[in-house]
Coordinates of N, CA and C in Angstrom, one line a residue:
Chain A
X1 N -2.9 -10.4 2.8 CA -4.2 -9.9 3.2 C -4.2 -8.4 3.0
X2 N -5.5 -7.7 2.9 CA -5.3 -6.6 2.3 C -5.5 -5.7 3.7
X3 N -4.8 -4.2 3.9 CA -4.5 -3.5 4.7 C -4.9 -2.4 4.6
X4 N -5.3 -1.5 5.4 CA -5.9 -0.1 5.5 C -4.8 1.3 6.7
X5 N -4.0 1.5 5.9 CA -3.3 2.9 6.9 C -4.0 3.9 7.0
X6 N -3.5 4.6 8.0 CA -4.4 6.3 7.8 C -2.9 7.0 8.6
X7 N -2.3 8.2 8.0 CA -1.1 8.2 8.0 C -1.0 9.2 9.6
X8 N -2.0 9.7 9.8 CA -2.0 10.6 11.3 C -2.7 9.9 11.9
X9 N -2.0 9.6 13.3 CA -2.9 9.1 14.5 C -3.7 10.5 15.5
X10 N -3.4 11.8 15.0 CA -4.4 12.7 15.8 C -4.0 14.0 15.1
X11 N -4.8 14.5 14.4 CA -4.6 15.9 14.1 C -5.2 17.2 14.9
X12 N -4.7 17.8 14.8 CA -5.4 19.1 15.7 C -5.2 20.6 15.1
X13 N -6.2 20.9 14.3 CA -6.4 22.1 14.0 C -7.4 23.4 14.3
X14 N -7.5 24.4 13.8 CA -8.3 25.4 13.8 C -9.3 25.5 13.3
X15 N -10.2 26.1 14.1 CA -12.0 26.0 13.0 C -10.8 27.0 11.6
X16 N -11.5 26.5 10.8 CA -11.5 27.8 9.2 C -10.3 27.3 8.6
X17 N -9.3 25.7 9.4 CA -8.1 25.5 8.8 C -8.8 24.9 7.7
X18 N -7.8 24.3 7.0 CA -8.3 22.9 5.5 C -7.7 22.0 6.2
X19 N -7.9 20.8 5.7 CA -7.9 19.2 6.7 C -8.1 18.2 5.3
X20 N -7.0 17.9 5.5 CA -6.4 16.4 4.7 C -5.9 15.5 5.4
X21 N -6.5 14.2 5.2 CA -6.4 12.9 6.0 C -6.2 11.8 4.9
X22 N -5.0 11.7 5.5 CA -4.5 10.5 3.8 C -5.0 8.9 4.7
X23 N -5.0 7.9 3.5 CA -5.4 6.8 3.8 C -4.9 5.8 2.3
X24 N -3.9 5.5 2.5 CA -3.6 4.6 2.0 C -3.9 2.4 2.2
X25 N -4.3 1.7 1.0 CA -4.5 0.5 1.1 C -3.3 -0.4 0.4
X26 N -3.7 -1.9 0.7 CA -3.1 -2.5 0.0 C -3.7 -3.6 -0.8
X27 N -4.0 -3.2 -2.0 CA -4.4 -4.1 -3.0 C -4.4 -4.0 -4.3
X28 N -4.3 -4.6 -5.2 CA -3.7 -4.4 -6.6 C -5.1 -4.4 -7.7
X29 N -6.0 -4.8 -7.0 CA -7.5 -4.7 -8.1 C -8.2 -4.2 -7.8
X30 N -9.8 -4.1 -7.9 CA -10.9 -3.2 -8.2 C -11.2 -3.5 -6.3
X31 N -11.4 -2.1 -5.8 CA -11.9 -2.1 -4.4 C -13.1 -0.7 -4.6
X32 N -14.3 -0.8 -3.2 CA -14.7 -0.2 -3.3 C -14.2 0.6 -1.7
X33 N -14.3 2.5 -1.7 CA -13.7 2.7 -0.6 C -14.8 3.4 -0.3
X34 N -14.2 4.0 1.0 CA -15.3 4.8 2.5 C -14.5 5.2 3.4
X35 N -15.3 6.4 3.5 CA -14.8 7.2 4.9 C -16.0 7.4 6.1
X36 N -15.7 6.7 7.1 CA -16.7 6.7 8.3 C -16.6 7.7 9.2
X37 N -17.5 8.3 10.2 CA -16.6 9.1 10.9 C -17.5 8.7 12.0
X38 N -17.0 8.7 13.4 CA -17.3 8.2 14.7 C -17.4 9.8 15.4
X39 N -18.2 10.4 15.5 CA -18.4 11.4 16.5 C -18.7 10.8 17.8
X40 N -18.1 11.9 19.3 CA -17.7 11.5 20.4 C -19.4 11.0 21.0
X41 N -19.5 9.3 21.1 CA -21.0 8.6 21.9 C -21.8 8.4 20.9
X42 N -21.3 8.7 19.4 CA -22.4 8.1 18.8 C -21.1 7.0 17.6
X43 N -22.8 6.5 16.7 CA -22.0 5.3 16.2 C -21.4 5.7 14.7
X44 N -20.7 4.9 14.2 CA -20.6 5.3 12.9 C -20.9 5.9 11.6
X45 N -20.7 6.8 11.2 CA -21.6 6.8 10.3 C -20.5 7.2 8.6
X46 N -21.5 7.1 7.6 CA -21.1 7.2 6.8 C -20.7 8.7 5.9
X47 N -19.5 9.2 5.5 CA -19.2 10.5 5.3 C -19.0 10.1 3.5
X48 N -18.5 9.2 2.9 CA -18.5 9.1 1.6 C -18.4 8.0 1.3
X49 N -18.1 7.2 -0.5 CA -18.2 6.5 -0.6 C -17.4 6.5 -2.1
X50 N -16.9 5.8 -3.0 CA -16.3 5.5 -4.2 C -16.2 3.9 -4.5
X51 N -17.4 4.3 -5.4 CA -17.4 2.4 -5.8 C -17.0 3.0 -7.6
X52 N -17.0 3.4 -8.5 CA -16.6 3.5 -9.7 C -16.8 5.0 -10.2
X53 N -16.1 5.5 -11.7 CA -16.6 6.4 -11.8 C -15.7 7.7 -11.4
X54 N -15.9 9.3 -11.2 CA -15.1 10.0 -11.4 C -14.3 9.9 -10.1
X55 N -13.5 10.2 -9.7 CA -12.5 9.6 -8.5 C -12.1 11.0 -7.7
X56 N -13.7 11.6 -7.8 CA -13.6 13.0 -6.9 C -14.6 12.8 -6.4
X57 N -15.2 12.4 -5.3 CA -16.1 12.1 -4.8 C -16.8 13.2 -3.4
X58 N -17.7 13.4 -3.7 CA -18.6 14.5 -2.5 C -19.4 13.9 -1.6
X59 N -19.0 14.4 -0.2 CA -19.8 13.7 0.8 C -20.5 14.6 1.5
X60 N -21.2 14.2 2.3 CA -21.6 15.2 3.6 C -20.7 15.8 4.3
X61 N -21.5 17.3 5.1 CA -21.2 18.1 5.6 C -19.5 18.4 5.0
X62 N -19.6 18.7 3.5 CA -18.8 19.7 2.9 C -17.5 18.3 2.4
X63 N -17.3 17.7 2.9 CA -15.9 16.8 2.6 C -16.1 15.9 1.4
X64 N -15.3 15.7 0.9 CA -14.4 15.1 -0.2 C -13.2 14.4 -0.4
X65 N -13.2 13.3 -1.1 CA -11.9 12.5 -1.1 C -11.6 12.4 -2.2
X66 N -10.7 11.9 -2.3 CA -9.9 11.7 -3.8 C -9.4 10.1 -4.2
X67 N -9.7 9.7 -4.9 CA -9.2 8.3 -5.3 C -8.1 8.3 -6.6
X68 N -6.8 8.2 -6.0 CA -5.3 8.6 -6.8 C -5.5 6.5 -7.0
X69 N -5.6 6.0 -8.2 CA -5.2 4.6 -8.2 C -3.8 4.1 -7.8
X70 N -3.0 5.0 -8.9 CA -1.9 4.8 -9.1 C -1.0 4.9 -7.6
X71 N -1.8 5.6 -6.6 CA -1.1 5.7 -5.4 C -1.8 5.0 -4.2
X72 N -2.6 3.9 -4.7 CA -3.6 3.0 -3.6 C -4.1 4.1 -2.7
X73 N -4.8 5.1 -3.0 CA -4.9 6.1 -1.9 C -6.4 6.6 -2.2
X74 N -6.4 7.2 -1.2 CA -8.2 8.0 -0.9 C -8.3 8.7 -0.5
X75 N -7.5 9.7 0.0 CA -7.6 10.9 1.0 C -8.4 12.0 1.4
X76 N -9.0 12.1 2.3 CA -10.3 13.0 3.1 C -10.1 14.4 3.0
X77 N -10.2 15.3 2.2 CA -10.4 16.6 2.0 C -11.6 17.7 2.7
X78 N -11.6 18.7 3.5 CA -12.4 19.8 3.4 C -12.0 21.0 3.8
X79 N -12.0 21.7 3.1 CA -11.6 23.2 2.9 C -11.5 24.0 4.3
X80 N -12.8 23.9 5.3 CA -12.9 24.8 6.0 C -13.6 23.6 7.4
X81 N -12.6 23.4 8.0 CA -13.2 22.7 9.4 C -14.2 23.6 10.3
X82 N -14.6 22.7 10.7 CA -16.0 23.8 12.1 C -15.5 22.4 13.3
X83 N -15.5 23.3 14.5 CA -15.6 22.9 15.9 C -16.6 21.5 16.0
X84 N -18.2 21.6 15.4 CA -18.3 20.2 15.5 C -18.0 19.4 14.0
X85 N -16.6 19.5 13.5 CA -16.1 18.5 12.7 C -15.2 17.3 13.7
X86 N -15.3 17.9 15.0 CA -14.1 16.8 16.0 C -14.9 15.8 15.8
X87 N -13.7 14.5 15.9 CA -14.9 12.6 15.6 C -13.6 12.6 15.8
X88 N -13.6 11.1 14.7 CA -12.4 9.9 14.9 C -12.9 9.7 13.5
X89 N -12.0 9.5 12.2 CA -12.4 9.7 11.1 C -11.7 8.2 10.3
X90 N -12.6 6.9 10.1 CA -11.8 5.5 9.3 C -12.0 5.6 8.1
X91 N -11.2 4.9 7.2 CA -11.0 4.8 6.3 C -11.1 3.0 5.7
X92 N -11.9 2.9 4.7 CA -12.0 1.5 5.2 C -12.1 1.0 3.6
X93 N -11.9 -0.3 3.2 CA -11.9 -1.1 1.8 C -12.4 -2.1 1.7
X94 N -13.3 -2.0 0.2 CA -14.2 -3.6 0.5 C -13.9 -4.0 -1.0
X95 N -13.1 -5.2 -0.9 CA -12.8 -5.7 -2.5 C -14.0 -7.2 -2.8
X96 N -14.2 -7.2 -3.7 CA -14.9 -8.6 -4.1 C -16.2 -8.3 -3.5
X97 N -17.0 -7.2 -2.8 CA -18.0 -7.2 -2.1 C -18.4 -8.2 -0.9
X98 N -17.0 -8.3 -0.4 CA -16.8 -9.0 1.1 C -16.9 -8.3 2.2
X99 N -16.2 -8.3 3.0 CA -15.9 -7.4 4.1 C -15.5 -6.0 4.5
X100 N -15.9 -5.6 5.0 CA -14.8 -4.1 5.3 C -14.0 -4.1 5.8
X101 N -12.7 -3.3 5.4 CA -11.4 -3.5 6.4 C -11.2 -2.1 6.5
X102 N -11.3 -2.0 7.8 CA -11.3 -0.2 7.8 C -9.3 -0.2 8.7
X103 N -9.1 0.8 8.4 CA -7.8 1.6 9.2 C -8.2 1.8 10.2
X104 N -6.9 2.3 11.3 CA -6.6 2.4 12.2 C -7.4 3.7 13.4
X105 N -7.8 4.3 12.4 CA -9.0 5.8 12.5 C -7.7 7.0 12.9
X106 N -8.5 8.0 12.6 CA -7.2 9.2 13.0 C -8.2 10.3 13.8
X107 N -7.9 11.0 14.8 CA -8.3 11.6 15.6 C -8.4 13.0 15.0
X108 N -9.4 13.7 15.1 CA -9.9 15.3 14.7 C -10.2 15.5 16.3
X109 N -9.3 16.9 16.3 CA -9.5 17.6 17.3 C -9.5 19.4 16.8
X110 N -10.9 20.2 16.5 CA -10.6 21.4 16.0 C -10.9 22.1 17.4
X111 N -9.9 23.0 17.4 CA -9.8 24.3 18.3 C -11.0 25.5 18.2
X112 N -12.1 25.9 19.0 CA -13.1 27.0 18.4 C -12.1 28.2 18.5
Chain B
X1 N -36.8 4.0 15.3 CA -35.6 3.9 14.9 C -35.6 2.4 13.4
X2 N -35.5 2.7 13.0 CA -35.2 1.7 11.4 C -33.7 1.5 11.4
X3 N -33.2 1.9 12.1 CA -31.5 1.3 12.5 C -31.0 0.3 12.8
X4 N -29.5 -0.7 12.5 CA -29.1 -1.0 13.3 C -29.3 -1.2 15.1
X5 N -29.6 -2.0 15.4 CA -29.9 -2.2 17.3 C -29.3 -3.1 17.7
X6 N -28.7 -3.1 18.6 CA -27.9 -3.4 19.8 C -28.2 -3.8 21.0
X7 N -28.1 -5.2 21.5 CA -29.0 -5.4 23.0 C -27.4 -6.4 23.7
X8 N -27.1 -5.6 24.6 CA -27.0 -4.6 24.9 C -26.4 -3.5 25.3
X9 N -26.3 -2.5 25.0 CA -25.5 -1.9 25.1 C -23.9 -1.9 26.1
X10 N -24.8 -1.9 27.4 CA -23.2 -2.1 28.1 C -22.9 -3.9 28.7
X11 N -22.2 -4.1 29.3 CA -22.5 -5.6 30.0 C -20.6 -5.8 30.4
X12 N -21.4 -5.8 31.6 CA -19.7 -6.0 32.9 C -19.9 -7.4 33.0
X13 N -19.0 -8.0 32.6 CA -19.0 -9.6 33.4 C -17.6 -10.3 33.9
X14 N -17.6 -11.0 34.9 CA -16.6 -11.4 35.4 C -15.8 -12.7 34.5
X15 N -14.5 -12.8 34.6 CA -14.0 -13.9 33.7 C -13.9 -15.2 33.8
X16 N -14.8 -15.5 32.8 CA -15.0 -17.3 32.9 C -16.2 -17.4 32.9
X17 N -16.9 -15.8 33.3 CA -18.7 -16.1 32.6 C -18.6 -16.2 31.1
X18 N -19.6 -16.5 30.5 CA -20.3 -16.3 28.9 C -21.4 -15.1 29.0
X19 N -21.4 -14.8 27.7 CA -21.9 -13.7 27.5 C -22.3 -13.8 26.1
X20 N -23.2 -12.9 26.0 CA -24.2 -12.8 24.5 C -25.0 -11.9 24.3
X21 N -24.5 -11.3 23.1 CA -25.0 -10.2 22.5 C -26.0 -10.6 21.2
X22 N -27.0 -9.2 21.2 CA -27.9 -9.3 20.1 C -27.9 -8.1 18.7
X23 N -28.1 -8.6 17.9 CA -27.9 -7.6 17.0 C -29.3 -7.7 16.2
X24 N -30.3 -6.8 15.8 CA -31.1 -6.4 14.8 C -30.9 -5.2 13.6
X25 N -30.8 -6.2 12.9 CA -30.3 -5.2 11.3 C -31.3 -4.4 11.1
X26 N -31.0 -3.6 9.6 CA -32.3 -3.0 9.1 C -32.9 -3.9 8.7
X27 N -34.2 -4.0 8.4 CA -35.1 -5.0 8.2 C -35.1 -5.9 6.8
X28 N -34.5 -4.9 5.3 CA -34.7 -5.7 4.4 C -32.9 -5.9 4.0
X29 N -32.2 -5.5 4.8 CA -30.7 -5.6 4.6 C -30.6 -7.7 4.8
X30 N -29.8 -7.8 4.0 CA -29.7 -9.6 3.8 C -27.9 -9.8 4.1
X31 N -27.4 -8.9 4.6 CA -26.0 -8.9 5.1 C -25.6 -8.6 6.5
X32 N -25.2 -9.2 7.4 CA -24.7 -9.2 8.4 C -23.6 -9.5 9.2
X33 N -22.9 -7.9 9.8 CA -21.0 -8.2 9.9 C -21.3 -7.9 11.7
X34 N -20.2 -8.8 12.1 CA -20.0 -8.4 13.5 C -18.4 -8.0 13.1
X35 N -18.4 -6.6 14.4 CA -16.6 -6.0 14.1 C -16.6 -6.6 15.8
X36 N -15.0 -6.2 16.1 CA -14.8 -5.2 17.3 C -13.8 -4.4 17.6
X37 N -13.8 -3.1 18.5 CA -13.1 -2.2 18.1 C -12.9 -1.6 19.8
X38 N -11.2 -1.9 20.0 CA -10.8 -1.3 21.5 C -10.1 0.1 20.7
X39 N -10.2 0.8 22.1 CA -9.7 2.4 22.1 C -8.5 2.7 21.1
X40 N -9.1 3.1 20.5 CA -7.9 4.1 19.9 C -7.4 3.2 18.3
X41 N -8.5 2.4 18.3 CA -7.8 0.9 16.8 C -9.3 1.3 16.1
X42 N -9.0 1.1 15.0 CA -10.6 0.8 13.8 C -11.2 -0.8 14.2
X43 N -12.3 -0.4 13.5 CA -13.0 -1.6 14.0 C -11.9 -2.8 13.3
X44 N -12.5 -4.1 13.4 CA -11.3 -5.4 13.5 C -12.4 -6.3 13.3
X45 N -12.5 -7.0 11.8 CA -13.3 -7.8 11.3 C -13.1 -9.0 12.4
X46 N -15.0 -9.7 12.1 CA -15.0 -10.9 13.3 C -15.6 -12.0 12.3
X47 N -16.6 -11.4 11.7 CA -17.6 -12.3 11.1 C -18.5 -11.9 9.8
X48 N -19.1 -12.5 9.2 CA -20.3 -11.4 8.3 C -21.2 -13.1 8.1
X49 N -22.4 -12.6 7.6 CA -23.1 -13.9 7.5 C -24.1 -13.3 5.6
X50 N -24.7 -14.1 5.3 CA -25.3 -13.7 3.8 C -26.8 -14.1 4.3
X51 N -27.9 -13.6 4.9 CA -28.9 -14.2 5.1 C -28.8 -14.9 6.3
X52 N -28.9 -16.5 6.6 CA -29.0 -17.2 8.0 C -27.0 -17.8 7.8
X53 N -26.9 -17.8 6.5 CA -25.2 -18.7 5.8 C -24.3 -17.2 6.5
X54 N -22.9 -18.3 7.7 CA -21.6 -17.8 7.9 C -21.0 -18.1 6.6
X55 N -20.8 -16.9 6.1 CA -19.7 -16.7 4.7 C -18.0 -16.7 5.1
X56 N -17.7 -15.6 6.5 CA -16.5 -15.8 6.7 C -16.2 -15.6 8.3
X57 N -15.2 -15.9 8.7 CA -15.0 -15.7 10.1 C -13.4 -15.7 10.2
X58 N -12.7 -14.0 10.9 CA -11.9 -14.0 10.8 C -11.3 -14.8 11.4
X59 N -10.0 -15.2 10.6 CA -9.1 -16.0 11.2 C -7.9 -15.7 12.7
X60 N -8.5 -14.9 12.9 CA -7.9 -14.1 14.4 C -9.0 -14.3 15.5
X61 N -10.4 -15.3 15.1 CA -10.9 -15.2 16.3 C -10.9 -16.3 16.6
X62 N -10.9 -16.3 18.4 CA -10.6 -17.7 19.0 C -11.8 -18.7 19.1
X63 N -11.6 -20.1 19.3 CA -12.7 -20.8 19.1 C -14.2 -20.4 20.1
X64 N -13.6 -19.7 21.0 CA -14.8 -19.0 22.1 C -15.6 -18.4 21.9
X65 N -15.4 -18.0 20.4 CA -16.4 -16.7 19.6 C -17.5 -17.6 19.0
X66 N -18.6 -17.4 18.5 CA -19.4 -17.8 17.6 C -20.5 -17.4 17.4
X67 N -21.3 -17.2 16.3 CA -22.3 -16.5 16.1 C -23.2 -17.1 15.2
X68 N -24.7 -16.7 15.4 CA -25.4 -17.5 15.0 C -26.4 -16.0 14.3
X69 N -27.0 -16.9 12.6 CA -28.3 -16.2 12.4 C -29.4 -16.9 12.4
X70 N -30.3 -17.3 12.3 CA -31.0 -18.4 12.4 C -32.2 -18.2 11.5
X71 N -32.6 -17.2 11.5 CA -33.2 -17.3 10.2 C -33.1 -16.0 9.2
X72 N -31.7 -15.7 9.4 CA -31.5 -14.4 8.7 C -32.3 -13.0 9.1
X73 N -32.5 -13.0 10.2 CA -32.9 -11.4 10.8 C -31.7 -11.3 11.4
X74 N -32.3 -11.4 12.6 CA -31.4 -11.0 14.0 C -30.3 -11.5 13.9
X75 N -29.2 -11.6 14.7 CA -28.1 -12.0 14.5 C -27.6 -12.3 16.3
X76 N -26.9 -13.4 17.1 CA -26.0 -13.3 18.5 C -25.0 -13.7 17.9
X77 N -24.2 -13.1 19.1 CA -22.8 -13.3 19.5 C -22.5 -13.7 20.2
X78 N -21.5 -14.9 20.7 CA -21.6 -15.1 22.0 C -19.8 -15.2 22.1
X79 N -20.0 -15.0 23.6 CA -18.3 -15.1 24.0 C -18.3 -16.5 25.0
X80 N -17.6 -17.3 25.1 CA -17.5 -18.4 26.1 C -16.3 -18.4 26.8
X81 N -16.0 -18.6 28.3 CA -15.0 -18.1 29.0 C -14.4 -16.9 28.9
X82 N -15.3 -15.8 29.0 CA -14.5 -14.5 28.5 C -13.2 -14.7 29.7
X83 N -12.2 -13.3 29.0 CA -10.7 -13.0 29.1 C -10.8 -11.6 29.2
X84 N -10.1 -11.1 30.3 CA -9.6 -9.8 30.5 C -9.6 -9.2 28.7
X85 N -8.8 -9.5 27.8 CA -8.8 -9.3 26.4 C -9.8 -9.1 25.9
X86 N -10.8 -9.8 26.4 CA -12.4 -9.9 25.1 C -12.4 -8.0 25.4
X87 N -12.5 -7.2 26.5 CA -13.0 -6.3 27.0 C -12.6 -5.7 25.5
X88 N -14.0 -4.7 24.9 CA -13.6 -3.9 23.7 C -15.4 -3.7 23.4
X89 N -15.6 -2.6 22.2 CA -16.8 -2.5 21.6 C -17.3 -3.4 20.7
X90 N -18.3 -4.3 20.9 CA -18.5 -5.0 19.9 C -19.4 -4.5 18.9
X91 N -19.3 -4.1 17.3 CA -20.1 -3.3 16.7 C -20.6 -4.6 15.9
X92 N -22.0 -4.0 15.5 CA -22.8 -5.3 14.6 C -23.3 -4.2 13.1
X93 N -23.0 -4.3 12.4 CA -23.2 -3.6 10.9 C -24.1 -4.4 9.9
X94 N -25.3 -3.5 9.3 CA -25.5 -4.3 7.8 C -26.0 -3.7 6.3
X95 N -25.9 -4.5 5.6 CA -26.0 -4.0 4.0 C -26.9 -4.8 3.7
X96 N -27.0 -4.3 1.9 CA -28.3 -5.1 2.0 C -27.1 -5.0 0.1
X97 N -26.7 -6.3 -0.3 CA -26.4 -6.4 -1.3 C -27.1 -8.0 -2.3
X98 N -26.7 -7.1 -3.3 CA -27.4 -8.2 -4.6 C -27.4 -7.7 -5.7
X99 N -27.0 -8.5 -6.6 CA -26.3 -8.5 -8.3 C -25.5 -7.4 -8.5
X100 N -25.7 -5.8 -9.2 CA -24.5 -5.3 -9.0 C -24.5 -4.2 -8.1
X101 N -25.8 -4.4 -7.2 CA -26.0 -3.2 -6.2 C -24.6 -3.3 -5.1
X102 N -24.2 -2.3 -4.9 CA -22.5 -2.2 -3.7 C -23.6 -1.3 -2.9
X103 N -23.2 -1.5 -1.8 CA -23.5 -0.3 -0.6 C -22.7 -0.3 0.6
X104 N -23.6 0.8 1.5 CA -22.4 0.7 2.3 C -23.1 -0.3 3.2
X105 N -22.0 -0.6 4.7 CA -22.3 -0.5 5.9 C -22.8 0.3 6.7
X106 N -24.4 -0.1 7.2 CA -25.0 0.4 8.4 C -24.3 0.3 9.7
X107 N -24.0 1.2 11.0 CA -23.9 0.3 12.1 C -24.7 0.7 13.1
X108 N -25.0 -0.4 14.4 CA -25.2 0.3 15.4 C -24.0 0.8 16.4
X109 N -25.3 1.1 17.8 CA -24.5 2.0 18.5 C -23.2 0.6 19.4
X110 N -23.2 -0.1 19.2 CA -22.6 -1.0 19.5 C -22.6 -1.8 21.2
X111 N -22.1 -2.8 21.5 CA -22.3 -3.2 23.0 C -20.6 -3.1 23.5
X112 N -20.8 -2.4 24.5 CA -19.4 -2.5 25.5 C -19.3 -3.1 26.4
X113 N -18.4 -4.0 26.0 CA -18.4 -5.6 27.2 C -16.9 -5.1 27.6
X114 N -17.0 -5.1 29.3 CA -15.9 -5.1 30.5 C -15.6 -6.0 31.0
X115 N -14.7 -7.1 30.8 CA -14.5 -8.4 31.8 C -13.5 -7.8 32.7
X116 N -14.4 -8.0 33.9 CA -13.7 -8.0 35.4 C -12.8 -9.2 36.2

């Protein structure tokens, strides 16, 4: 069955740090990926997306992932965090246009 | 709201009641996923349906679960003899896919069920 890691269970940095959130899967063929992010009382929402195509992908409020094949990976990039970037950030895989399997989520906590 | 909806949001119930939740998609979405997701874990596949058709139902859920669409809108959930364990968020998500359109998942705000 296919699997979703996210390699930090809570990060905590500084407004103005940079912020990389790895997320590695497990599957050997064509998947489509996403990064959700759960801000504190509300619901999910969607921060990006990579279904085909260049494998540098831009999302809202400034972030970006990267789709490495060769390293089953996707990782959450943005340069300059802000105070309300704090959520719970999943990472999640949908192969065959079935289900989503999201990860374990990893905790943002920025310092003002 | 054109969103994902949730009925209802919270719901305490004692163990060995049943219980049942409601989900309203977006309106022209023709996909429908129930998750659920306790503290501190990603959501945790339950179900998805294609229209009124159950397509798949995780193999981790116990026979107490079941869910019905009936004519491809709305969507329940029901729990029978809930367990201290059922207690978690139940999220209801939907898409709206067909030929080679991919999209994402919608969700709502999800229902928080407490068995006491």
């Amino acid at each position: 069955a296919q699997s979703v890691s996210q390699h930090n269970h809570h990060v905590i940095l500084s407004e103005a740090a940079s912020l990389e959130l790895g997320c590695n899967y497990s599957y050997g063929g064509t998947v489509n990926l996403f990064w959700y992010v759960q801000y504190p009382g509300q619901h999910l929402q969607l921060l990006l997306k990579y279904f085909s195509g260049d494998p540098l992908v831009k999302g809202i409020k400034g972030f970006e992932a990267e789709f490495i094949k060769s390293k089953f990976s996707f990782n959450l990039r943005k340069p300059s965090v802000q105070w309300s970037d704090t959520a719970e950030y999943f990472c999640a895989v949908r192969i065959d246009g079935q289900n989503f399997v999201f990860g374990p989520g990893t905790r943002l906590s920025v310092l003002p | 709201d054109t969103g994902v909806s949730q009925d209802p949001r919270h719901k305490i119930t004692k163990r060995g009641q049943n219980v049942t939740f409601r989900c309203d998609p977006i309106s022209e979405h023709n996909r429908l996923y129930w998750y659920r997701q306790t503290l501190g874990q990603g959501p945790e596949f339950l179900t998805y349906f294609q229209n009124e058709a159950q397509l798949e139902k995780s193999r981790l859920l116990s026979d107490r679960f079941s869910a019905e669409r009936p004519k491809g809108s709305f969507s329940t959930l029901e729990i029978q003899r809930t367990e201290q364990g059922d207690s978690a968020m139940y999220l209801c998500a939907s898409s709206l896919e067909g030929g080679q359109m991919n999209t994402e998942a919608f969700f709502g705000q999800g229902t928080r069920l407490t068995v006491v």
